[in-house]
PDB file of C-alpha atoms in Angstrom:
ATOM      1  CA  PHE A   1      23.725  39.487 -77.940  1.00 77.00           C
ATOM      2  CA  THR A   2      25.572  40.758 -80.860  1.00 80.00           C
ATOM      3  CA  PHE A   3      29.136  41.421 -82.189  1.00 79.00           C
ATOM      4  CA  ASP A   4      27.959  44.501 -84.130  1.00 79.00           C
ATOM      5  CA  ASP A   5      29.736  47.330 -82.506  1.00 80.00           C
ATOM      6  CA  ARG A   6      27.129  49.703 -83.995  1.00 85.00           C
ATOM      7  CA  HIS A   7      24.864  48.542 -80.999  1.00 82.00           C
ATOM      8  CA  ALA A   8      27.531  49.251 -78.390  1.00 87.00           C
ATOM      9  CA  ASP A   9      25.365  51.832 -76.509  1.00 92.00           C
ATOM     10  CA  ALA A  10      22.340  49.485 -76.456  1.00 92.00           C
ATOM     11  CA  MET A  11      24.499  46.638 -75.072  1.00 89.00           C
ATOM     12  CA  ARG A  12      25.701  48.820 -72.202  1.00 92.00           C
ATOM     13  CA  ARG A  13      22.094  49.969 -71.330  1.00 91.00           C
ATOM     14  CA  VAL A  14      20.876  46.221 -71.397  1.00 91.00           C
ATOM     15  CA  ASN A  15      23.706  44.466 -69.858  1.00 92.00           C
ATOM     16  CA  LEU A  16      24.712  47.035 -67.115  1.00 95.00           C
ATOM     17  CA  ASP A  17      21.497  48.860 -66.173  1.00 95.00           C
ATOM     18  CA  GLY A  18      19.347  45.944 -66.780  1.00 96.00           C
ATOM     19  CA  THR A  19      21.599  43.660 -64.667  1.00 97.00           C
ATOM     20  CA  ASP A  20      21.711  46.063 -61.836  1.00 98.00           C
ATOM     21  CA  ILE A  21      17.948  46.687 -61.791  1.00 98.00           C
ATOM     22  CA  VAL A  22      16.935  43.078 -62.019  1.00 98.00           C
ATOM     23  CA  LEU A  23      19.428  41.780 -59.503  1.00 98.00           C
ATOM     24  CA  GLY A  24      18.589  44.585 -57.089  1.00 98.00           C
ATOM     25  CA  GLU A  25      14.866  43.973 -57.335  1.00 98.00           C
ATOM     26  CA  ALA A  26      15.373  40.152 -56.943  1.00 98.00           C
ATOM     27  CA  ALA A  27      17.493  40.614 -53.830  1.00 98.00           C
ATOM     28  CA  ALA A  28      15.006  43.069 -52.349  1.00 98.00           C
ATOM     29  CA  ALA A  29      12.197  40.639 -52.915  1.00 98.00           C
ATOM     30  CA  GLY A  30      14.077  37.877 -51.072  1.00 98.00           C
ATOM     31  CA  CYS A  31      14.447  35.564 -54.112  1.00 98.00           C
ATOM     32  CA  ASP A  32      16.588  32.510 -53.646  1.00 98.00           C
ATOM     33  CA  PRO A  33      18.509  31.704 -55.783  1.00 98.00           C
ATOM     34  CA  ILE A  34      18.951  34.628 -58.151  1.00 98.00           C
ATOM     35  CA  VAL A  35      20.595  33.287 -61.350  1.00 98.00           C
ATOM     36  CA  HIS A  36      22.601  35.671 -63.519  1.00 98.00           C
ATOM     37  CA  VAL A  37      23.728  34.409 -66.911  1.00 97.00           C
ATOM     38  CA  SER A  38      27.135  36.027 -67.471  1.00 97.00           C
ATOM     39  CA  SER A  39      29.670  34.734 -70.143  1.00 96.00           C
ATOM     40  CA  PHE A  40      33.013  33.072 -70.539  1.00 96.00           C
ATOM     41  CA  VAL A  41      34.048  36.317 -72.283  1.00 96.00           C
ATOM     42  CA  ALA A  42      33.677  38.258 -69.081  1.00 97.00           C
ATOM     43  CA  LEU A  43      36.752  36.426 -67.735  1.00 98.00           C
ATOM     44  CA  LEU A  44      39.035  37.243 -70.614  1.00 97.00           C
ATOM     45  CA  PRO A  45      41.866  37.726 -71.249  1.00 96.00           C
ATOM     46  CA  ALA A  46      42.967  35.123 -68.716  1.00 96.00           C
ATOM     47  CA  ALA A  47      46.476  34.248 -67.537  1.00 92.00           C
ATOM     48  CA  GLY A  48      45.743  30.459 -67.316  1.00 94.00           C
ATOM     49  CA  THR A  49      42.866  27.956 -67.107  1.00 97.00           C
ATOM     50  CA  VAL A  50      39.449  29.629 -66.735  1.00 97.00           C
ATOM     51  CA  THR A  51      36.987  28.588 -64.032  1.00 97.00           C
ATOM     52  CA  GLY A  52      33.917  30.200 -62.724  1.00 97.00           C
ATOM     53  CA  ASP A  53      35.940  31.707 -59.942  1.00 97.00           C
ATOM     54  CA  SER A  54      38.628  33.247 -62.240  1.00 97.00           C
ATOM     55  CA  PRO A  55      39.068  36.993 -61.840  1.00 98.00           C
ATOM     56  CA  VAL A  56      36.859  39.326 -63.995  1.00 98.00           C
ATOM     57  CA  GLY A  57      38.774  40.260 -67.178  1.00 97.00           C
ATOM     58  CA  HIS A  58      39.182  43.438 -68.981  1.00 97.00           C
ATOM     59  CA  PRO A  59      38.210  42.636 -72.564  1.00 95.00           C
ATOM     60  CA  ASP A  60      38.406  45.394 -75.111  1.00 90.00           C
ATOM     61  CA  PRO A  61      35.605  44.632 -77.582  1.00 92.00           C
ATOM     62  CA  PRO A  62      32.249  46.261 -76.725  1.00 92.00           C
ATOM     63  CA  TYR A  63      30.013  43.171 -76.061  1.00 92.00           C
ATOM     64  CA  SER A  64      32.661  41.339 -73.997  1.00 94.00           C
ATOM     65  CA  ALA A  65      33.387  44.687 -72.075  1.00 95.00           C
ATOM     66  CA  THR A  66      29.772  44.983 -71.050  1.00 96.00           C
ATOM     67  CA  LYS A  67      29.532  41.419 -69.950  1.00 96.00           C
ATOM     68  CA  ALA A  68      32.691  41.921 -67.770  1.00 97.00           C
ATOM     69  CA  ASP A  69      31.068  44.983 -66.174  1.00 97.00           C
ATOM     70  CA  ALA A  70      27.837  43.237 -65.626  1.00 98.00           C
ATOM     71  CA  GLU A  71      29.870  40.397 -63.963  1.00 98.00           C
ATOM     72  CA  ARG A  72      31.312  42.947 -61.560  1.00 98.00           C
ATOM     73  CA  ILE A  73      27.780  44.010 -60.628  1.00 98.00           C
ATOM     74  CA  ALA A  74      26.622  40.479 -60.020  1.00 98.00           C
ATOM     75  CA  ARG A  75      29.751  39.783 -57.877  1.00 98.00           C
ATOM     76  CA  ARG A  76      29.102  42.863 -55.896  1.00 98.00           C
ATOM     77  CA  TYR A  77      25.628  41.446 -55.024  1.00 98.00           C
ATOM     78  CA  GLN A  78      27.272  38.209 -54.086  1.00 98.00           C
ATOM     79  CA  ASP A  79      29.685  40.120 -51.700  1.00 98.00           C
ATOM     80  CA  GLU A  80      26.744  41.814 -50.166  1.00 97.00           C
ATOM     81  CA  GLY A  81      25.208  38.442 -49.274  1.00 97.00           C
ATOM     82  CA  ALA A  82      22.621  38.003 -52.059  1.00 98.00           C
ATOM     83  CA  PRO A  83      22.226  34.409 -53.097  1.00 98.00           C
ATOM     84  CA  VAL A  84      23.262  35.199 -56.650  1.00 98.00           C
ATOM     85  CA  VAL A  85      24.320  32.125 -58.913  1.00 98.00           C
ATOM     86  CA  ILE A  86      26.501  33.305 -61.787  1.00 98.00           C
ATOM     87  CA  THR A  87      26.906  31.055 -64.799  1.00 98.00           C
ATOM     88  CA  HIS A  88      29.453  31.470 -67.685  1.00 98.00           C
ATOM     89  CA  PRO A  89      28.383  29.821 -70.907  1.00 98.00           C
ATOM     90  CA  GLY A  90      30.894  29.916 -73.842  1.00 97.00           C
ATOM     91  CA  SER A  91      29.906  30.154 -77.521  1.00 95.00           C
ATOM     92  CA  VAL A  92      26.480  28.682 -77.504  1.00 97.00           C
ATOM     93  CA  TRP A  93      25.581  26.149 -80.249  1.00 98.00           C
ATOM     94  CA  GLY A  94      22.782  23.794 -80.969  1.00 98.00           C
ATOM     95  CA  PRO A  95      19.561  23.188 -82.826  1.00 97.00           C
ATOM     96  CA  ASN A  96      16.359  25.334 -82.951  1.00 96.00           C
ATOM     97  CA  ASP A  97      17.927  28.795 -82.391  1.00 95.00           C
ATOM     98  CA  PRO A  98      14.807  31.051 -82.703  1.00 93.00           C
ATOM     99  CA  TYR A  99      16.923  34.142 -83.342  1.00 90.00           C
ATOM    100  CA  LEU A 100      19.489  32.719 -85.825  1.00 92.00           C
ATOM    101  CA  GLY A 101      22.253  34.205 -83.613  1.00 90.00           C
ATOM    102  CA  GLU A 102      25.974  34.477 -83.981  1.00 87.00           C
ATOM    103  CA  SER A 103      26.820  30.852 -83.691  1.00 93.00           C
ATOM    104  CA  ALA A 104      24.192  29.860 -86.321  1.00 95.00           C
ATOM    105  CA  SER A 105      25.306  32.697 -88.667  1.00 92.00           C
ATOM    106  CA  LEU A 106      28.885  31.620 -88.219  1.00 92.00           C
ATOM    107  CA  ALA A 107      27.979  28.046 -89.290  1.00 96.00           C
ATOM    108  CA  ILE A 108      26.083  29.423 -92.226  1.00 95.00           C
ATOM    109  CA  ALA A 109      29.002  31.609 -93.327  1.00 92.00           C
ATOM    110  CA  ALA A 110      31.324  28.543 -93.076  1.00 94.00           C
ATOM    111  CA  LEU A 111      28.928  26.441 -95.115  1.00 95.00           C
ATOM    112  CA  LYS A 112      28.915  29.083 -97.837  1.00 93.00           C
ATOM    113  CA  GLY A 113      32.688  29.001 -98.113  1.00 91.00           C
ATOM    114  CA  GLN A 114      33.169  32.308 -96.402  1.00 88.00           C
ATOM    115  CA  MET A 115      35.419  31.091 -93.560  1.00 86.00           C
ATOM    116  CA  ARG A 116      38.458  29.981 -95.533  1.00 87.00           C
ATOM    117  CA  VAL A 117      41.119  32.215 -93.939  1.00 85.00           C
ATOM    118  CA  LEU A 118      41.051  31.785 -90.024  1.00 87.00           C
ATOM    119  CA  ASN A 119      43.169  32.768 -87.119  1.00 84.00           C
ATOM    120  CA  ASP A 120      44.160  30.011 -84.855  1.00 82.00           C
ATOM    121  CA  GLY A 121      42.819  29.823 -81.307  1.00 90.00           C
ATOM    122  CA  LEU A 122      40.265  28.053 -79.066  1.00 94.00           C
ATOM    123  CA  LEU A 123      36.521  28.200 -79.306  1.00 95.00           C
ATOM    124  CA  ALA A 124      34.854  27.687 -76.058  1.00 97.00           C
ATOM    125  CA  VAL A 125      31.854  25.617 -77.028  1.00 98.00           C
ATOM    126  CA  SER A 126      28.628  25.293 -75.045  1.00 98.00           C
ATOM    127  CA  ASP A 127      25.700  23.070 -76.200  1.00 98.00           C
ATOM    128  CA  VAL A 128      22.460  25.031 -75.658  1.00 98.00           C
ATOM    129  CA  ARG A 129      20.873  21.874 -74.192  1.00 98.00           C
ATOM    130  CA  ASP A 130      23.639  21.602 -71.631  1.00 98.00           C
ATOM    131  CA  VAL A 131      23.365  25.319 -70.791  1.00 98.00           C
ATOM    132  CA  ALA A 132      19.700  24.783 -70.053  1.00 98.00           C
ATOM    133  CA  ALA A 133      20.391  21.790 -67.886  1.00 98.00           C
ATOM    134  CA  ILE A 134      22.917  23.838 -65.908  1.00 98.00           C
ATOM    135  CA  HIS A 135      20.361  26.607 -65.241  1.00 98.00           C
ATOM    136  CA  ALA A 136      17.638  24.096 -64.275  1.00 97.00           C
ATOM    137  CA  ALA A 137      20.058  22.417 -61.888  1.00 97.00           C
ATOM    138  CA  ALA A 138      21.267  25.779 -60.417  1.00 97.00           C
ATOM    139  CA  MET A 139      17.697  26.778 -59.293  1.00 96.00           C
ATOM    140  CA  GLN A 140      18.176  25.169 -55.841  1.00 95.00           C
ATOM    141  CA  PRO A 141      17.447  27.419 -52.796  1.00 97.00           C
ATOM    142  CA  GLY A 142      19.416  27.626 -49.720  1.00 97.00           C
ATOM    143  CA  ARG A 143      22.878  27.122 -51.226  1.00 97.00           C
ATOM    144  CA  GLY A 144      24.163  30.722 -51.241  1.00 97.00           C
ATOM    145  CA  ALA A 145      26.275  32.526 -53.777  1.00 98.00           C
ATOM    146  CA  ARG A 146      27.952  30.413 -56.315  1.00 98.00           C
ATOM    147  CA  ARG A 147      29.750  30.560 -59.749  1.00 98.00           C
ATOM    148  CA  TYR A 148      29.840  27.952 -62.526  1.00 98.00           C
ATOM    149  CA  LEU A 149      31.657  27.908 -65.802  1.00 98.00           C
ATOM    150  CA  ALA A 150      29.450  26.342 -68.352  1.00 98.00           C
ATOM    151  CA  VAL A 151      31.855  25.470 -71.254  1.00 98.00           C
ATOM    152  CA  GLY A 152      31.670  21.925 -72.529  1.00 98.00           C
ATOM    153  CA  HIS A 153      34.767  21.845 -74.819  1.00 98.00           C
ATOM    154  CA  ASP A 154      37.714  23.929 -75.939  1.00 97.00           C
ATOM    155  CA  VAL A 155      37.894  23.321 -79.652  1.00 97.00           C
ATOM    156  CA  PRO A 156      40.517  24.801 -82.005  1.00 95.00           C
ATOM    157  CA  PHE A 157      38.613  27.202 -84.239  1.00 93.00           C
ATOM    158  CA  ARG A 158      39.821  25.635 -87.573  1.00 93.00           C
ATOM    159  CA  GLN A 159      38.865  22.167 -86.374  1.00 96.00           C
ATOM    160  CA  ALA A 160      35.353  23.490 -85.446  1.00 96.00           C
ATOM    161  CA  VAL A 161      34.910  24.802 -88.958  1.00 96.00           C
ATOM    162  CA  ARG A 162      36.224  21.440 -90.391  1.00 96.00           C
ATOM    163  CA  ILE A 163      33.700  19.445 -88.215  1.00 97.00           C
ATOM    164  CA  ILE A 164      30.885  21.755 -89.427  1.00 97.00           C
ATOM    165  CA  GLY A 165      31.929  20.840 -92.997  1.00 96.00           C
ATOM    166  CA  GLU A 166      32.009  17.181 -92.272  1.00 97.00           C
ATOM    167  CA  ALA A 167      28.443  17.362 -90.790  1.00 96.00           C
ATOM    168  CA  ALA A 168      27.365  18.719 -94.209  1.00 95.00           C
ATOM    169  CA  GLY A 169      29.481  16.295 -96.192  1.00 95.00           C
ATOM    170  CA  ARG A 170      31.839  19.020 -97.355  1.00 93.00           C
ATOM    171  CA  ASN A 171      35.616  19.668 -97.028  1.00 94.00           C
ATOM    172  CA  LEU A 172      35.821  23.073 -95.518  1.00 93.00           C
ATOM    173  CA  TRP A 173      39.607  23.560 -95.713  1.00 89.00           C
ATOM    174  CA  SER A 174      41.077  26.749 -94.252  1.00 91.00           C
ATOM    175  CA  VAL A 175      44.227  28.682 -94.316  1.00 90.00           C
ATOM    176  CA  PRO A 176      45.626  29.896 -90.949  1.00 89.00           C
ATOM    177  CA  VAL A 177      46.660  33.559 -90.572  1.00 87.00           C
ATOM    178  CA  PRO A 178      48.509  35.317 -87.733  1.00 84.00           C
ATOM    179  CA  GLY A 179      46.314  36.830 -85.039  1.00 80.00           C
ATOM    180  CA  PRO A 180      47.432  40.472 -85.785  1.00 85.00           C
ATOM    181  CA  MET A 181      46.508  40.133 -89.439  1.00 85.00           C
ATOM    182  CA  ALA A 182      43.127  38.528 -88.633  1.00 85.00           C
ATOM    183  CA  LEU A 183      42.385  41.324 -86.167  1.00 83.00           C
ATOM    184  CA  ALA A 184      43.274  43.990 -88.745  1.00 84.00           C
ATOM    185  CA  THR A 185      40.821  42.376 -91.181  1.00 86.00           C
ATOM    186  CA  GLY A 186      38.157  42.413 -88.374  1.00 84.00           C
ATOM    187  CA  ARG A 187      38.705  46.058 -87.789  1.00 82.00           C
ATOM    188  CA  ALA A 188      38.379  46.833 -91.431  1.00 88.00           C
ATOM    189  CA  ALA A 189      35.036  44.832 -91.508  1.00 85.00           C
ATOM    190  CA  ASP A 190      33.702  46.719 -88.511  1.00 82.00           C
ATOM    191  CA  TRP A 191      34.544  50.060 -90.228  1.00 82.00           C
ATOM    192  CA  ALA A 192      32.829  49.005 -93.489  1.00 85.00           C
ATOM    193  CA  ARG A 193      29.742  47.944 -91.566  1.00 81.00           C
ATOM    194  CA  ARG A 194      29.545  51.256 -89.733  1.00 83.00           C
ATOM    195  CA  ARG A 195      30.419  53.419 -92.794  1.00 84.00           C
ATOM    196  CA  PHE A 196      28.418  51.547 -95.500  1.00 84.00           C
ATOM    197  CA  GLY A 197      26.033  49.392 -93.601  1.00 81.00           C
ATOM    198  CA  LEU A 198      27.425  46.275 -95.210  1.00 76.00           C
ATOM    199  CA  ASP A 199      26.353  42.796 -94.034  1.00 75.00           C
ATOM    200  CA  LEU A 200      29.670  41.059 -93.581  1.00 73.00           C
ATOM    201  CA  PRO A 201      30.501  37.712 -92.090  1.00 70.00           C
ATOM    202  CA  LEU A 202      33.619  39.037 -90.228  1.00 75.00           C
ATOM    203  CA  ALA A 203      33.842  41.212 -87.090  1.00 82.00           C
ATOM    204  CA  ARG A 204      36.774  42.068 -84.830  1.00 83.00           C
ATOM    205  CA  GLU A 205      35.223  40.851 -81.621  1.00 87.00           C
ATOM    206  CA  PRO A 206      34.995  37.188 -82.465  1.00 86.00           C
ATOM    207  CA  ILE A 207      38.363  37.164 -83.852  1.00 88.00           C
ATOM    208  CA  TRP A 208      39.616  38.856 -80.597  1.00 89.00           C
ATOM    209  CA  LEU A 209      37.877  36.191 -78.563  1.00 90.00           C
ATOM    210  CA  ILE A 210      39.331  33.250 -80.460  1.00 90.00           C
ATOM    211  CA  ALA A 211      42.891  34.840 -80.423  1.00 90.00           C
ATOM    212  CA  ASN A 212      42.439  35.260 -76.547  1.00 91.00           C
ATOM    213  CA  GLY A 213      40.723  31.828 -75.920  1.00 90.00           C
ATOM    214  CA  SER A 214      42.041  30.006 -72.867  1.00 94.00           C
ATOM    215  CA  PRO A 215      41.721  26.424 -71.566  1.00 97.00           C
ATOM    216  CA  THR A 216      38.579  26.119 -69.435  1.00 97.00           C
ATOM    217  CA  ASP A 217      37.666  23.951 -66.458  1.00 98.00           C
ATOM    218  CA  SER A 218      33.906  23.276 -65.832  1.00 98.00           C
ATOM    219  CA  SER A 219      34.429  20.450 -63.387  1.00 98.00           C
ATOM    220  CA  LYS A 220      32.648  22.355 -60.687  1.00 98.00           C
ATOM    221  CA  ALA A 221      29.414  22.205 -62.903  1.00 98.00           C
ATOM    222  CA  ARG A 222      29.969  18.578 -63.438  1.00 97.00           C
ATOM    223  CA  SER A 223      30.469  17.769 -59.806  1.00 97.00           C
ATOM    224  CA  GLU A 224      27.973  20.046 -58.068  1.00 97.00           C
ATOM    225  CA  LEU A 225      25.245  20.077 -60.603  1.00 97.00           C
ATOM    226  CA  GLY A 226      25.663  16.583 -62.120  1.00 96.00           C
ATOM    227  CA  ILE A 227      26.115  18.017 -65.707  1.00 96.00           C
ATOM    228  CA  ALA A 228      27.483  15.638 -68.440  1.00 96.00           C
ATOM    229  CA  PHE A 229      28.436  17.735 -71.380  1.00 98.00           C
ATOM    230  CA  ARG A 230      27.645  16.452 -74.994  1.00 98.00           C
ATOM    231  CA  PRO A 231      30.583  15.823 -77.268  1.00 98.00           C
ATOM    232  CA  ALA A 232      31.401  18.864 -79.417  1.00 98.00           C
ATOM    233  CA  ARG A 233      30.982  16.967 -82.653  1.00 98.00           C
ATOM    234  CA  GLU A 234      27.412  16.103 -81.592  1.00 98.00           C
ATOM    235  CA  THR A 235      26.677  19.721 -80.958  1.00 98.00           C
ATOM    236  CA  PHE A 236      28.120  20.993 -84.307  1.00 98.00           C
ATOM    237  CA  THR A 237      26.354  18.059 -86.177  1.00 98.00           C
ATOM    238  CA  ASP A 238      23.021  18.772 -84.588  1.00 98.00           C
ATOM    239  CA  THR A 239      23.369  22.525 -85.429  1.00 98.00           C
ATOM    240  CA  VAL A 240      24.075  21.785 -89.113  1.00 98.00           C
ATOM    241  CA  ASP A 241      21.330  19.234 -89.327  1.00 98.00           C
ATOM    242  CA  TRP A 242      18.842  21.793 -87.919  1.00 98.00           C
ATOM    243  CA  LEU A 243      20.084  24.582 -90.209  1.00 98.00           C
ATOM    244  CA  ARG A 244      19.535  22.263 -93.207  1.00 96.00           C
ATOM    245  CA  ARG A 245      16.042  21.146 -92.152  1.00 96.00           C
ATOM    246  CA  ALA A 246      15.018  24.694 -91.374  1.00 96.00           C
ATOM    247  CA  GLY A 247      16.178  25.900 -94.783  1.00 96.00           C
ATOM    248  CA  HIS A 248      18.929  28.249 -93.491  1.00 94.00           C
ATOM    249  CA  ALA A 249      21.789  26.291 -95.203  1.00 88.00           C
TER     250      ALA A 249
END
C-alpha cells in the first residue's frame, strides 16, 4: 500500500494478478469463506452515500485504480458462485503499525507542522482494531458471498489534523485551500518525487481521495457482524500516543 506513483507497476502486479491468483486457488480448493480485503477507495468517486454494495468506482490515481480493478475481479468470483466476502476499510489508523504506513506518516507530518495548508473534504477513518474485528467476524462458513463497508467515521480532514494536534497538546491550525489548487500542489509533489527522488509529505492521490470523499454507511457490518466502531478521537489519540512512545514523533 503506497501513494507513491513511482510504484504503479508493482501495485498493478500485486493488486490485480495477486488477487486473481489467490481467489482462483481458494475457490478451486473449496475454501469457505474467502475473504478479500478491498478498500473504500475502490468505490470512488461515488454519487451518494457509500456502502459495501455501492458500484465499483473509476478512480484516477494509481493505487485507487488498482483497488477498483481488483474489486471487479473479486465481484466476478462472487458472481460465479464463490463464497467471497469483500471488506472495504477506509484510511486505517491506530497504534502499533509495524510498517509506519501512510496514516502514521501523515500524523508525523502533521505533528511536524507540515500540514498547515489543507483541502477540505472527508477522511474515511477505520480503526485497525475494528478492521481486525470485522475480518475475524467475517470468517464464518456457509453464508455465501457478502460485502461489508468497514469505515467507522467520516471526519472532515482539517478536523482530523486538529484532533491529532490536541492529542499531542498542540494547536495544529490549518488554512483551507480549494480542491483544484491542492490537487495542483499534489501533482507538483509527485513530479518532484519522480524527477529528483525527494521525500515529500504531499502526494496527489490522498488529496484526490479527500476531495472525492463521500458519506459512508457501515450499518451492515454493525448489524450482521456485531461491530461497534471506536470513536474517531480515540483512534487518533491512540495513534499519536503510540507514535510518541515508539519515538517516531
